[in-house]
């Protein structure tokens, strides 16, 4: 396949009801010509497909999925709102059918319990059950027929088969009771079971849909951060335009309380910007001229203008959303086992049900037919491939979503499984342990004049090394001159000619290679600086040392805490640096690191990681630069710091958006919690079927006379799916590190918080959103955040200062306008 024409897209899949459905769509897509890889996630109903655009297209893929009995949602305009409305309409329809099913099924059950011997009860039960089974439960039969046409079976096949058999068997017994009475067998009717089974299955799917919707909270929140309109300055005039019309280099005006729409650089004004939804950092960041701002972040009380640099799908927020979506749709290695089980699950259950029927007929001469039919129906209905299909993806969706909300981007599900095994973390020093903003702290000239200063600055301007930038900033008042034959010497420094004289700038090894003698008093001075964790840069010509420069890179405040957190978990921490032994030793001492290596060249980092792996270690490499990319690729778990290079972020399996090293410990904790949740879900799903199916078949009947009622089986099946999703959702409330950003903010005000969400009707643009948010925040003891998509107000109340809906509505009406608040319901 031609890699230049490869496209990766995510499509919603409609019509899936269980893990078997997801597996069938997965196989169908992977069989298509031009498809490199397709992954279908039952939990979020999405298919991620990598395909050659010259060979196939979304329309061709949709046609194949339709042929398999499902549908692929393809919107030419990429309308997220349209898809969301489709899903909401489906949810409402499902809700109405569930209510209707129970409205009719409960009276059937009551009548058959109280007047089971009356003939008229059977007739009424038949009529009501017909409506429940074949009208409200029609989707099960329609989907089962589609599967049958394609020689396949899924959960709908089991539901349709069990309720259909129960209905037809009951109808036969109602119309022709003498067939059984003449043989000494009392005929039974199970219209109540058929109706209640439909009701319970519909209820289970309704609860499952609601719970699954909650697993995607992170994506919804991230998408809700994108404003739909933006204010630009063109030809000196202010224009409010749709976000789609923003262009590179447009000047954007950001007003107080507005969300920033695209990435860019501030050109005028200043403010504080809340970047917590991107980085997980709770403290607003000061923004002034030359500072970068990012889409989705929230401006404070100031006002500023910035030039748009990344727009549309190129913004950091868009990349994060895309990365989280891809990660949530990926499969963990353990899912392969689940897929193999799901592939044979439904046919196996149907065979077991038939065996149960035959066994009852053979072993129980008196009531074999009656009990056998009951066992067949119960086995078909109680078996649940949904729980198996939801066990892994729901936990992964919640885990990756929680990470995204904490500023931890996880590239795929496999990374989560690997992270829990990590026992060694290797840290690059510059930009990872330190701030990556070196500054000149000492400079001593042996021979000083303007000509030499110009030569030094000119050489450093040609270098791309961070230390060189620090020297240029320090000597910003010195002009530069032309340099010829400039050469970078990897791991040592650089050299070049100025006015016919060759100059050297770099570490001591560079001078030794050039056979330039270093006076003892300069060696002593350099040793003192290195003991203060300064990096010493030597400047010399062909004959002698001209100057030494001491450069310090401050250790991050989070580094010491992060190292201790990792060591407390039993994880060994190594530091790699190209600095000399003295500087490396001092940085390691200050940050609490016990193991380090100095003088490491960029190419040696990958070799060191490989050396640790050969010792049986599971290694996580943390870096931020291009020179770390080889080591990141070699490691078992690669972690990039988000303030580093794009190459490091592309290679890495995890990205820490902020520069906070404590997020590494949080990521490893999140991995263990997510993996544990997956194991719990799989245990429950397997254990449920291992116990439920034999009981449904009637293995307890010879022991204590117990035969499971199909209605209870239907309720148990619904409960199994909902319990798995609920267990995954519990992961959202588990602590993986320090308090969540929202909690940290509220702590500074010293109050306990009660949080509620309200739907806001009538908002059309960011100005509307801003007015509503401002109105709510004007109330004492209230802190509110309003998003446009979805139109939701998240309101936090101080303890004892909770406001009623009427009070909130009154303030919004008076302060903002005709916007309607309502309790938020999915």
Coordinates of N, CA and C in Angstrom, one line a residue, residues 187 300 323 325 336 382 402 478 560 575 690 792 800 810:
X187 N -50.3 -28.3 30.8 CA -49.7 -27.2 29.9 C -49.5 -25.9 30.7
X300 N -8.9 34.9 31.5 CA -9.4 35.5 32.8 C -10.0 36.8 32.6
X323 N -6.0 12.1 19.6 CA -5.2 11.1 20.3 C -6.0 10.3 21.3
X325 N -9.3 9.9 21.2 CA -10.3 9.1 20.5 C -9.6 7.8 20.0
X336 N -7.8 -9.7 22.8 CA -7.7 -10.7 21.8 C -8.4 -12.0 22.3
X382 N -30.2 -15.9 29.6 CA -29.3 -15.5 30.7 C -27.8 -15.3 30.2
X402 N -9.7 9.7 31.9 CA -9.3 10.3 33.2 C -7.9 10.9 33.1
X478 N 25.9 42.5 22.3 CA 27.1 42.3 21.4 C 26.7 41.9 20.0
X560 N 12.0 16.8 42.6 CA 12.3 16.1 43.8 C 11.2 15.3 44.3
X575 N 19.2 8.9 36.0 CA 19.3 10.1 35.3 C 20.5 10.0 34.2
X690 N -20.2 -18.6 33.8 CA -19.8 -20.0 34.2 C -20.8 -20.5 35.2
X792 N -24.1 23.2 28.6 CA -24.2 22.7 30.0 C -23.5 23.7 30.9
X800 N -23.5 25.2 52.4 CA -24.6 26.1 53.0 C -25.1 27.2 52.1
X810 N -33.5 33.0 37.8 CA -33.8 34.5 38.0 C -32.6 35.3 37.7

